[in-house]
CSV table of C-alpha atoms in Angstrom, one decimal:
chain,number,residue,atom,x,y,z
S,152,UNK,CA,-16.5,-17.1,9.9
S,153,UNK,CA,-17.2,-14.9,7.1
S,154,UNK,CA,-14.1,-13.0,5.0
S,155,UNK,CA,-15.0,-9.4,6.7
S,156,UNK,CA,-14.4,-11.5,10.0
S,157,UNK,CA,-11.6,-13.1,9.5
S,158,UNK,CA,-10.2,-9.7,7.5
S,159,UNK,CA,-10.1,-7.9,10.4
S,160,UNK,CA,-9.5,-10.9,13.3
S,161,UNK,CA,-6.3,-10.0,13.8
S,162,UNK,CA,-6.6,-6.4,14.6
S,163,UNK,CA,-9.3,-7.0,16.8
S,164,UNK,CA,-7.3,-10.1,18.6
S,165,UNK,CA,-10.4,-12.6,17.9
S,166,UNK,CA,-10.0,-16.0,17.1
S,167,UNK,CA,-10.1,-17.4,13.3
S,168,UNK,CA,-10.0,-20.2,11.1
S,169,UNK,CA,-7.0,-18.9,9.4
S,170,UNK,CA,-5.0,-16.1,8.6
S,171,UNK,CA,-6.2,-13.6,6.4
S,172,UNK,CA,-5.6,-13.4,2.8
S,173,UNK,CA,-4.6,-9.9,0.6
S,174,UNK,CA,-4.2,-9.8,-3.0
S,175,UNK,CA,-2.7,-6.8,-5.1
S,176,UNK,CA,-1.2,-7.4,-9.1
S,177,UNK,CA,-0.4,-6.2,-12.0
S,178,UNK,CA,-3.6,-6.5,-14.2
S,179,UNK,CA,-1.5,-8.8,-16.5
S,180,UNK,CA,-0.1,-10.9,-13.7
S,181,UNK,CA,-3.9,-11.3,-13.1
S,182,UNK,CA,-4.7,-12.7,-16.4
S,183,UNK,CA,-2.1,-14.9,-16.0
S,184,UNK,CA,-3.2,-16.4,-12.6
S,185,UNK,CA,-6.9,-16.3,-14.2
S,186,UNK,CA,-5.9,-18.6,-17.2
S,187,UNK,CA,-3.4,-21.0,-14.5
S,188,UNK,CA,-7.0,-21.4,-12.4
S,189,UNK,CA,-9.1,-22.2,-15.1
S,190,UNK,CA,-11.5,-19.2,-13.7
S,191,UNK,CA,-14.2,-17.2,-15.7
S,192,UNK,CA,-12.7,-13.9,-14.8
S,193,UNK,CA,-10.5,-12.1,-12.0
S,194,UNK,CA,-13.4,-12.4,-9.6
S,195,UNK,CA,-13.9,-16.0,-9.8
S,196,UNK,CA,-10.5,-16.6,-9.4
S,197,UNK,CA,-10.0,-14.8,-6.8
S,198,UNK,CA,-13.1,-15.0,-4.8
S,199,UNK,CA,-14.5,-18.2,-5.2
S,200,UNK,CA,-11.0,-19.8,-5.9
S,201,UNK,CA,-8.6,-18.1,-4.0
S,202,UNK,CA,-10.7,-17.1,-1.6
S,203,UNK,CA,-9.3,-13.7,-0.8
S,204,UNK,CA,-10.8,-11.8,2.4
S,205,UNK,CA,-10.1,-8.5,1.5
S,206,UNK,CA,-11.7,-6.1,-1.4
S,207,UNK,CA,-10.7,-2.7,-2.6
S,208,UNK,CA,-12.6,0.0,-3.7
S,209,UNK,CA,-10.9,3.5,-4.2
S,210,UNK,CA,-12.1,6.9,-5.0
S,211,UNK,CA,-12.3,7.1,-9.1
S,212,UNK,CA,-10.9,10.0,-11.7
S,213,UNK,CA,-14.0,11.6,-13.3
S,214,UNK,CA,-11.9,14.3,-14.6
S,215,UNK,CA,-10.8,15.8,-18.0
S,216,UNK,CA,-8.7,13.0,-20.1
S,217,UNK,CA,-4.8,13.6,-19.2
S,218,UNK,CA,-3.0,14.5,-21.9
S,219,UNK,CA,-1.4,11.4,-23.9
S,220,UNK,CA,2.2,11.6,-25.8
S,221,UNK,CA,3.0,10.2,-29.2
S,222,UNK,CA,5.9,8.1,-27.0
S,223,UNK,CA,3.2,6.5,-24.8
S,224,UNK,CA,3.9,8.8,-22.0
S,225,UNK,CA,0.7,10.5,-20.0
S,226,UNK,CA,0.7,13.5,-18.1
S,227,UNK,CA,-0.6,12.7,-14.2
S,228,UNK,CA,-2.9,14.5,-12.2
S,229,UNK,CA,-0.3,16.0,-10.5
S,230,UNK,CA,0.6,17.6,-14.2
S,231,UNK,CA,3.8,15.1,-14.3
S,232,UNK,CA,4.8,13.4,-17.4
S,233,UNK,CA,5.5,9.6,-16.9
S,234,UNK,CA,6.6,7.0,-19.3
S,235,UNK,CA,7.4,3.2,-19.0
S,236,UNK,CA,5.8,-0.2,-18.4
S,237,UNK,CA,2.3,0.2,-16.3
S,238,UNK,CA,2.6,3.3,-13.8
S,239,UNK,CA,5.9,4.2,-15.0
S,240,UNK,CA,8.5,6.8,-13.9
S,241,UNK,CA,8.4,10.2,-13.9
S,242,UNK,CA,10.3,12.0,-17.1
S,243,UNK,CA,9.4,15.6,-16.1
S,244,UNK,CA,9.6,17.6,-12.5
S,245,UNK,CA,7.6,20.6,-13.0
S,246,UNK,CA,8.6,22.2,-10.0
S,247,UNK,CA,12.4,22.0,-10.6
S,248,UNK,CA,12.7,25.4,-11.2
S,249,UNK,CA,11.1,26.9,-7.8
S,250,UNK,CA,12.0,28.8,-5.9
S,251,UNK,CA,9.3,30.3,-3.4
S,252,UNK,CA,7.1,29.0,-1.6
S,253,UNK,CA,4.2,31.1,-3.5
S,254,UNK,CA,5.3,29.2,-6.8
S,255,UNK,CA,4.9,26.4,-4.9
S,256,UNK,CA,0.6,27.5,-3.8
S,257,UNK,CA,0.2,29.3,-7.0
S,258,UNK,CA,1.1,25.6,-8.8
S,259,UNK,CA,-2.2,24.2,-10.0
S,260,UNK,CA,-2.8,21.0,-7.9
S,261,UNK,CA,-5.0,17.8,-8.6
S,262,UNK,CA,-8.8,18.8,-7.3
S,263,UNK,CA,-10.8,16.5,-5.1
S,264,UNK,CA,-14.1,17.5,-7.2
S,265,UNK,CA,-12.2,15.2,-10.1
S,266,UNK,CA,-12.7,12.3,-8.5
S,267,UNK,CA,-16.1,10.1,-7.9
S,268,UNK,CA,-16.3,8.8,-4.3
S,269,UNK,CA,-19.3,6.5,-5.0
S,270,UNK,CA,-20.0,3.2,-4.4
S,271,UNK,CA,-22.8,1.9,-6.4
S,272,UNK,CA,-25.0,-0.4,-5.0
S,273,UNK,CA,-23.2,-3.1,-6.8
S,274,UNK,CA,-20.3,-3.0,-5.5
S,275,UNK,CA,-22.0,-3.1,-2.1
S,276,UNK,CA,-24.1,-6.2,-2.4
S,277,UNK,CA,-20.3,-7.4,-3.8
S,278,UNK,CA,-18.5,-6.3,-0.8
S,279,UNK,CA,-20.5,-6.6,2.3
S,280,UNK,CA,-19.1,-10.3,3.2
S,281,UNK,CA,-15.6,-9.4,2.9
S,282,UNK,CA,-13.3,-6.9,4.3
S,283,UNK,CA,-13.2,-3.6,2.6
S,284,UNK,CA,-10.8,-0.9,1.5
S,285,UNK,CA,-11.4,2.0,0.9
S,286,UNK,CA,-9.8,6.0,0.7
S,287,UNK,CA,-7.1,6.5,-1.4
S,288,UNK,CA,-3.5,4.8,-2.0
S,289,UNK,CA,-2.5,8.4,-0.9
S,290,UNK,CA,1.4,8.6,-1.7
S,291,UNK,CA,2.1,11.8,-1.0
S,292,UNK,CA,5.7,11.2,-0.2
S,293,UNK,CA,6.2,10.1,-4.3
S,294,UNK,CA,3.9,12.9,-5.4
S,295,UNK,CA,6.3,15.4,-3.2
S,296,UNK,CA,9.6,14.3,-4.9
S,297,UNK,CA,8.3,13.5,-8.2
S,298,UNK,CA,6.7,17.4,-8.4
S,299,UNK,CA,10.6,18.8,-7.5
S,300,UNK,CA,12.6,15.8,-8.5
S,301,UNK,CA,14.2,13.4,-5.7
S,302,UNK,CA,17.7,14.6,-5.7
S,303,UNK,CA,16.9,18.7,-5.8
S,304,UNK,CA,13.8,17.8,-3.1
S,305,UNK,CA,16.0,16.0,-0.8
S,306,UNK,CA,18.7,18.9,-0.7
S,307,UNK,CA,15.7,21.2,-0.2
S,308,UNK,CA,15.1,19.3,3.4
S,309,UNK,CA,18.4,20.8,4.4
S,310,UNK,CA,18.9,24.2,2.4
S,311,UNK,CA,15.3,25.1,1.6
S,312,UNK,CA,12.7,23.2,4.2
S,313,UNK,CA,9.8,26.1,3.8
S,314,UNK,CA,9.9,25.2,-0.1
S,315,UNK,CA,10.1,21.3,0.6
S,316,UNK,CA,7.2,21.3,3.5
S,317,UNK,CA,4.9,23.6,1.2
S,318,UNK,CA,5.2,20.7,-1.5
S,319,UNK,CA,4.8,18.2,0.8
S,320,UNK,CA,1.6,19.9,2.7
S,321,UNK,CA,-0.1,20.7,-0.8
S,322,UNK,CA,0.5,16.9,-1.4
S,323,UNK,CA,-1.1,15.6,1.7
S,324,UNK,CA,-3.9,18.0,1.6
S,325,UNK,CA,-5.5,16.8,-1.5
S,326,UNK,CA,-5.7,13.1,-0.3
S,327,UNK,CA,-6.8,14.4,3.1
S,328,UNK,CA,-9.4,16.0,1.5
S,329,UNK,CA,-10.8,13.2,-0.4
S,330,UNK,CA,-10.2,10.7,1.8
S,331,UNK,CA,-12.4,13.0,3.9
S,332,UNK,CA,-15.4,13.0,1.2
S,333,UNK,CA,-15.4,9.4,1.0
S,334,UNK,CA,-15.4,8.6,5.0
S,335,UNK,CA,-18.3,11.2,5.1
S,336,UNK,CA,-20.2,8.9,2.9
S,337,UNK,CA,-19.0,5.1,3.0
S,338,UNK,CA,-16.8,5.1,6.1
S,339,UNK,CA,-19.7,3.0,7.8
S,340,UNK,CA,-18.9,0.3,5.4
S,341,UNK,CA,-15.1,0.8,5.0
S,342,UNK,CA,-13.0,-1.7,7.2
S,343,UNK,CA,-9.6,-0.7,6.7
S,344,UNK,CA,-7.8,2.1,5.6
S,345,UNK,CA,-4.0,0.8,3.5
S,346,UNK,CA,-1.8,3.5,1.8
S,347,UNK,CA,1.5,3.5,0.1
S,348,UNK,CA,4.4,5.5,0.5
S,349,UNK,CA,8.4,3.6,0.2
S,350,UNK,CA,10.0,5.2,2.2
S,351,UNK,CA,13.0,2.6,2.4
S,352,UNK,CA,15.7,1.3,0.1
S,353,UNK,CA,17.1,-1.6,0.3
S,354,UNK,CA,19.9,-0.8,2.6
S,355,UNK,CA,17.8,2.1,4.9
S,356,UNK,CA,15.4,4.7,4.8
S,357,UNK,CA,15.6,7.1,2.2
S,358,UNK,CA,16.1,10.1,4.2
S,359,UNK,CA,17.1,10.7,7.8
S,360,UNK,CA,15.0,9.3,10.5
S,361,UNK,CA,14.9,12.8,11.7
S,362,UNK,CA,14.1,13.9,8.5
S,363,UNK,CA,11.1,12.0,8.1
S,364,UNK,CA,9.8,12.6,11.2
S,365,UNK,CA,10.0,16.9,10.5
S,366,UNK,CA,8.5,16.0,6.7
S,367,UNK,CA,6.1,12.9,7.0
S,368,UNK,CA,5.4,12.5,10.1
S,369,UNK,CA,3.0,14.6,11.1
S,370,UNK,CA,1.1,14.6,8.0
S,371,UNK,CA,0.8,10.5,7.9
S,372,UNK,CA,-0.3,10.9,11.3
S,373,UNK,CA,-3.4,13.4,10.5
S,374,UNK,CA,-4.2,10.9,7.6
S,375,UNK,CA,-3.9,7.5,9.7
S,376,UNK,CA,-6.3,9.9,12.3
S,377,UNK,CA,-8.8,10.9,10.2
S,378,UNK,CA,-9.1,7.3,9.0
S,379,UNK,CA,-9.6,5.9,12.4
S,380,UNK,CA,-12.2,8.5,13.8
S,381,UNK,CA,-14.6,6.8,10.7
S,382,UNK,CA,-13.9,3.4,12.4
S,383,UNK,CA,-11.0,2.1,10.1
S,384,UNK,CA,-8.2,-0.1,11.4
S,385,UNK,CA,-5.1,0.7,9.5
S,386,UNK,CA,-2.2,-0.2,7.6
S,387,UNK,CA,0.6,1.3,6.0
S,388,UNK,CA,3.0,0.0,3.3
S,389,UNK,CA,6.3,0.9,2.7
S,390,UNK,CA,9.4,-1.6,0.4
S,391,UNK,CA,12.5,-1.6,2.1
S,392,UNK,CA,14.3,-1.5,5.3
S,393,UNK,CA,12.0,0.5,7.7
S,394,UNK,CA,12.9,-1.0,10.8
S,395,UNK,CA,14.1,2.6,12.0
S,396,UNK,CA,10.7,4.5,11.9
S,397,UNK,CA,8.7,0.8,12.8
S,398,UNK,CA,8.2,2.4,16.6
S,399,UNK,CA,7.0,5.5,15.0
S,400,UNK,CA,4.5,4.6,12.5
S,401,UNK,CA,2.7,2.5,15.8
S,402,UNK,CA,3.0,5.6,17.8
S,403,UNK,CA,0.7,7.8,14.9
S,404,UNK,CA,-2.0,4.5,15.0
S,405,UNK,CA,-1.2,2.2,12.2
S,406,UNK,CA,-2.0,-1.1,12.8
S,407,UNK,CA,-0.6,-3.1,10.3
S,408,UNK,CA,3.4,-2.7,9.0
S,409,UNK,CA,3.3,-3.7,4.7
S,410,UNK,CA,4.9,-5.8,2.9
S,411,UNK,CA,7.8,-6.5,5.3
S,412,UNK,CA,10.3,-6.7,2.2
S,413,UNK,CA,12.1,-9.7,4.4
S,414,UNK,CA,15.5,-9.9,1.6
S,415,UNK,CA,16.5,-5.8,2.9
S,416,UNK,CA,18.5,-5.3,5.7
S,417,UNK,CA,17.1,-5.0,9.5
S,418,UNK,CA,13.6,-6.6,8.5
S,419,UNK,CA,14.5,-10.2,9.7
S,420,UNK,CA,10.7,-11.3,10.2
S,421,UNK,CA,12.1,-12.8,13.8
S,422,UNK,CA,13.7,-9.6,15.0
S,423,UNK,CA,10.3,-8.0,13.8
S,424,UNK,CA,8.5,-10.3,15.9
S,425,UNK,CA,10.4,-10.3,19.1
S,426,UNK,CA,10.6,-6.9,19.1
S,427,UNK,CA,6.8,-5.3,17.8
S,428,UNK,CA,4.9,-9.0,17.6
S,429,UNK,CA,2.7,-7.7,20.6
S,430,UNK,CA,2.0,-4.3,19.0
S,431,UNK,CA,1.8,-4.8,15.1
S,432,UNK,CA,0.1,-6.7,12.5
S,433,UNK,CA,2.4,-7.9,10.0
S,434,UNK,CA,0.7,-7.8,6.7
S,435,UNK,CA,3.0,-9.5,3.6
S,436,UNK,CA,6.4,-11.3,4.4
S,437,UNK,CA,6.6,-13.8,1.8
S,438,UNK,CA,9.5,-13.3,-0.4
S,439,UNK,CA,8.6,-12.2,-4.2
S,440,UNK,CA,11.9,-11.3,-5.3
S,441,UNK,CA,13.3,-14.8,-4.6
S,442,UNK,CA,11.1,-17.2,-3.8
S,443,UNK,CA,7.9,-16.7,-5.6
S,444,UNK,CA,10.0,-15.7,-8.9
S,445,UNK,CA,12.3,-18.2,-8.8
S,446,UNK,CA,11.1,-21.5,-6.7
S,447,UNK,CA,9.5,-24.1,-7.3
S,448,UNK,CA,5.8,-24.8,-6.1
S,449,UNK,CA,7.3,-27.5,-3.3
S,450,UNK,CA,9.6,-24.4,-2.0
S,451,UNK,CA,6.8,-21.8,-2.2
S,452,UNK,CA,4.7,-24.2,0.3
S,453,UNK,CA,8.0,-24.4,2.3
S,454,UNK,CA,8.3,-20.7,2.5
S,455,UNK,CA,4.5,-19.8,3.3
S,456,UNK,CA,4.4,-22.4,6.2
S,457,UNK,CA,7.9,-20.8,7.5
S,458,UNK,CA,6.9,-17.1,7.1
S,459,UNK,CA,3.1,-18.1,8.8
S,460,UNK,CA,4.8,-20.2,11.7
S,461,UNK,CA,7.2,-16.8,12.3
S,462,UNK,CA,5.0,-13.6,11.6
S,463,UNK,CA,2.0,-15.4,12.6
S,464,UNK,CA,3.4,-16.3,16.3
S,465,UNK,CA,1.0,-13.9,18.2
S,466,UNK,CA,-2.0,-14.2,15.9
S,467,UNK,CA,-1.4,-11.2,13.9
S,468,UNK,CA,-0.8,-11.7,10.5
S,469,UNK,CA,-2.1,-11.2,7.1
S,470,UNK,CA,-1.0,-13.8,4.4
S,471,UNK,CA,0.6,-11.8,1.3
S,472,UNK,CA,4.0,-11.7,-0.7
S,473,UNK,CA,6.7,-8.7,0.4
S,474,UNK,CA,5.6,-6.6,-2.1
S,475,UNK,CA,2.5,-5.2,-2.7
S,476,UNK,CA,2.5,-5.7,-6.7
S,477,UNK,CA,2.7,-9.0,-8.0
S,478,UNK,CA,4.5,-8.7,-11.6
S,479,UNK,CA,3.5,-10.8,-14.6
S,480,UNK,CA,6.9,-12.5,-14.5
S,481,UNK,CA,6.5,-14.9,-11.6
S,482,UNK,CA,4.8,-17.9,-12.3
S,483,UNK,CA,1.5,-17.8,-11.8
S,484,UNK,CA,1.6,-21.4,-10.2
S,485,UNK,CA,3.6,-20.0,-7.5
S,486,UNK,CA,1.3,-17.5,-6.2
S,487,UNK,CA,-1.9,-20.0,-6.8
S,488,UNK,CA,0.7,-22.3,-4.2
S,489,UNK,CA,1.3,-19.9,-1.9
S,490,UNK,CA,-2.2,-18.8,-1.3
S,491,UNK,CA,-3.3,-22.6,-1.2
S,492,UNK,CA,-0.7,-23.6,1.0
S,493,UNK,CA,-2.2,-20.8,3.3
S,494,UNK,CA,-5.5,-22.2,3.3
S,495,UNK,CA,-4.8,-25.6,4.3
S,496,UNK,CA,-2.3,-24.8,6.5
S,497,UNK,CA,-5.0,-22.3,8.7
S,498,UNK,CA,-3.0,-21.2,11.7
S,499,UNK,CA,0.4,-23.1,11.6
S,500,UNK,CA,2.1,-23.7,14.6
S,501,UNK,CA,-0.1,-20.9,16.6
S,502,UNK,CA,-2.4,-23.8,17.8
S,503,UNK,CA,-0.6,-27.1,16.8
């Protein structure tokens, strides 16, 4: 069994050797993990080491440079200024001061035509064994409250929806759009569509449930559709307690639920099981906050086989930690356990 096999064995219910394996980092964390393996470079270690089943290859920005601040903020696509370690946060909400919706489709948007939906044939010959990724991260709910800020966009839901759904649609249409251009010319190599958007806290969702189904709903639903009428098999990650809008993200076609942030309330990974095993694929699970930050190699191995032997239980499962970013404090020996532990321990209890 080959990686683009086993990568998508459990959406297809087929047999396998072992779970599936997913990877994501923070570039440092990688050159951490790189140096712990005693690898050449990230692809070595991850690849011939690790042996990871899934690659990723997104649409690229070919536009002009953003505009850099003397602080080591950058101004976004989106024309938002962020500041802060890596990705950062948002310091600046240029819509704050709408009020129309015409300000809102007069606001210069990020353009499809910016970005470079190649795949050179490179990156092919690189891929074609494993499982690949492809479209974009699309995470149009951050975009949304970023543009307005969260506080004034969330009372916009309730005392100005026209203004918050034109931000909203503006958002999804420009990854709509270039997810579109690169389906039209990779999607018969693409495997699996995966986007981002956190819609939970730790406690419960962000918004309303009803909220999010007027807002995000329908838009995540013409996204996850366009992905799978290329072929794709899906998956959708959201941190936090999501447990509320579980049944609705199945009902739109997404495949697999991400990270499964285990620590936040209503995500037991038992309850999760008993009650969508049949239906989802549960993609993540194994605790970062706690147990890969903090616990020793012995309890890493302890935790993988646990998490395996639960979300694993109908054959569905796709080996990663609850978050989708490892960060370059957790100790690289950790991760290079966990992932380890995986391999040897194939299917856990499915077939013991």
């Amino acid at each position: 069994m080959n990686n683009k096999e086993r990568g998508l064995a459990p959406f297809k219910r087929l047999g396998m050797d072992r779970f599936p394996m997913w990877y994501g980092a923070d570039p440092e964390f990688t050159r951490n993990l790189v140096n712990f393996l005693g690898a050449t470079d990230e692809d070595n270690a991850l690849y011939d080491i690790l042996d990871m089943d899934y690659m990723t290859i997104r649409p690229v920005y070919s536009g002009e440079p953003l505009k850099k601040y003397p602080d080591g903020s950058v101004d976004t696509i989106w024309g938002v200024r962020r500041n802060g370690y890596y990705y950062g946060m948002s310091v600046s909400h240029p819509m704050a001061s709408f009020e129309t919706v015409e300000q809102v489709t007069g606001y210069k948007f990020p353009d499809p035509n910016d970005f470079n939906v190649d795949i050179s044939n490179e990156q092919k010959n690189k891929v074609k064994n494993h499982c690949l990724i492809g479209g974009t991260w699309a995470p149009f709910f951050h975009d949304s409250v970023e543009l307005r800020g969260m506080e004034r966009f969330f009372i916009d839901m309730y005392e100005n929806p026209s203004l918050a759904n034109a931000i909203v649609e503006k958002c999804f249409e420009f990854y709509h759009e270039l997810d579109r251009r690169t389906f039209e010319k990779h999607g018969d190599m693409i495997d699996m569509y995966f986007i981002g958007n956190d819609f939970g806290s730790q406690r419960q969702l962000l918004m309303p449930p009803g909220l999010w189904r007027k807002f995000y709903k329908p838009y995540l639903k013409k996204l996850i559709g366009q992905a799978r009428s290329y072929g794709c098999v899906t998956a959708v990650h959201s941190c936090g307690s999501i447990r509320s809008i579980i049944p609705d993200l199945l009902d739109i076609g997404v495949d697999a639920i991400n990270p499964i942030q285990v620590n936040a309330e209503q995500m037991d990974p038992e309850a999760l099981v008993n009650e969508f095993g049949s239906d989802a694929v549960f993609f993540g699970g194994i605790d970062e906050n706690n147990i890969l930050m903090n616990a020793t190699p012995e309890k890493v191995r302890d935790e993988t086989r646990r998490i395996i032997d639960i979300l694993g239980k109908h054959g569905r499962y796709i080996v990663a930690p609850s978050h989708d970013y490892l960060i370059p404090e957790i100790p690289a020996v950790n991760v290079a356990a966990m992932y380890d532990e995986a391999r040897k321990y194939g299917l856990g209890a499915l077939f013991s």
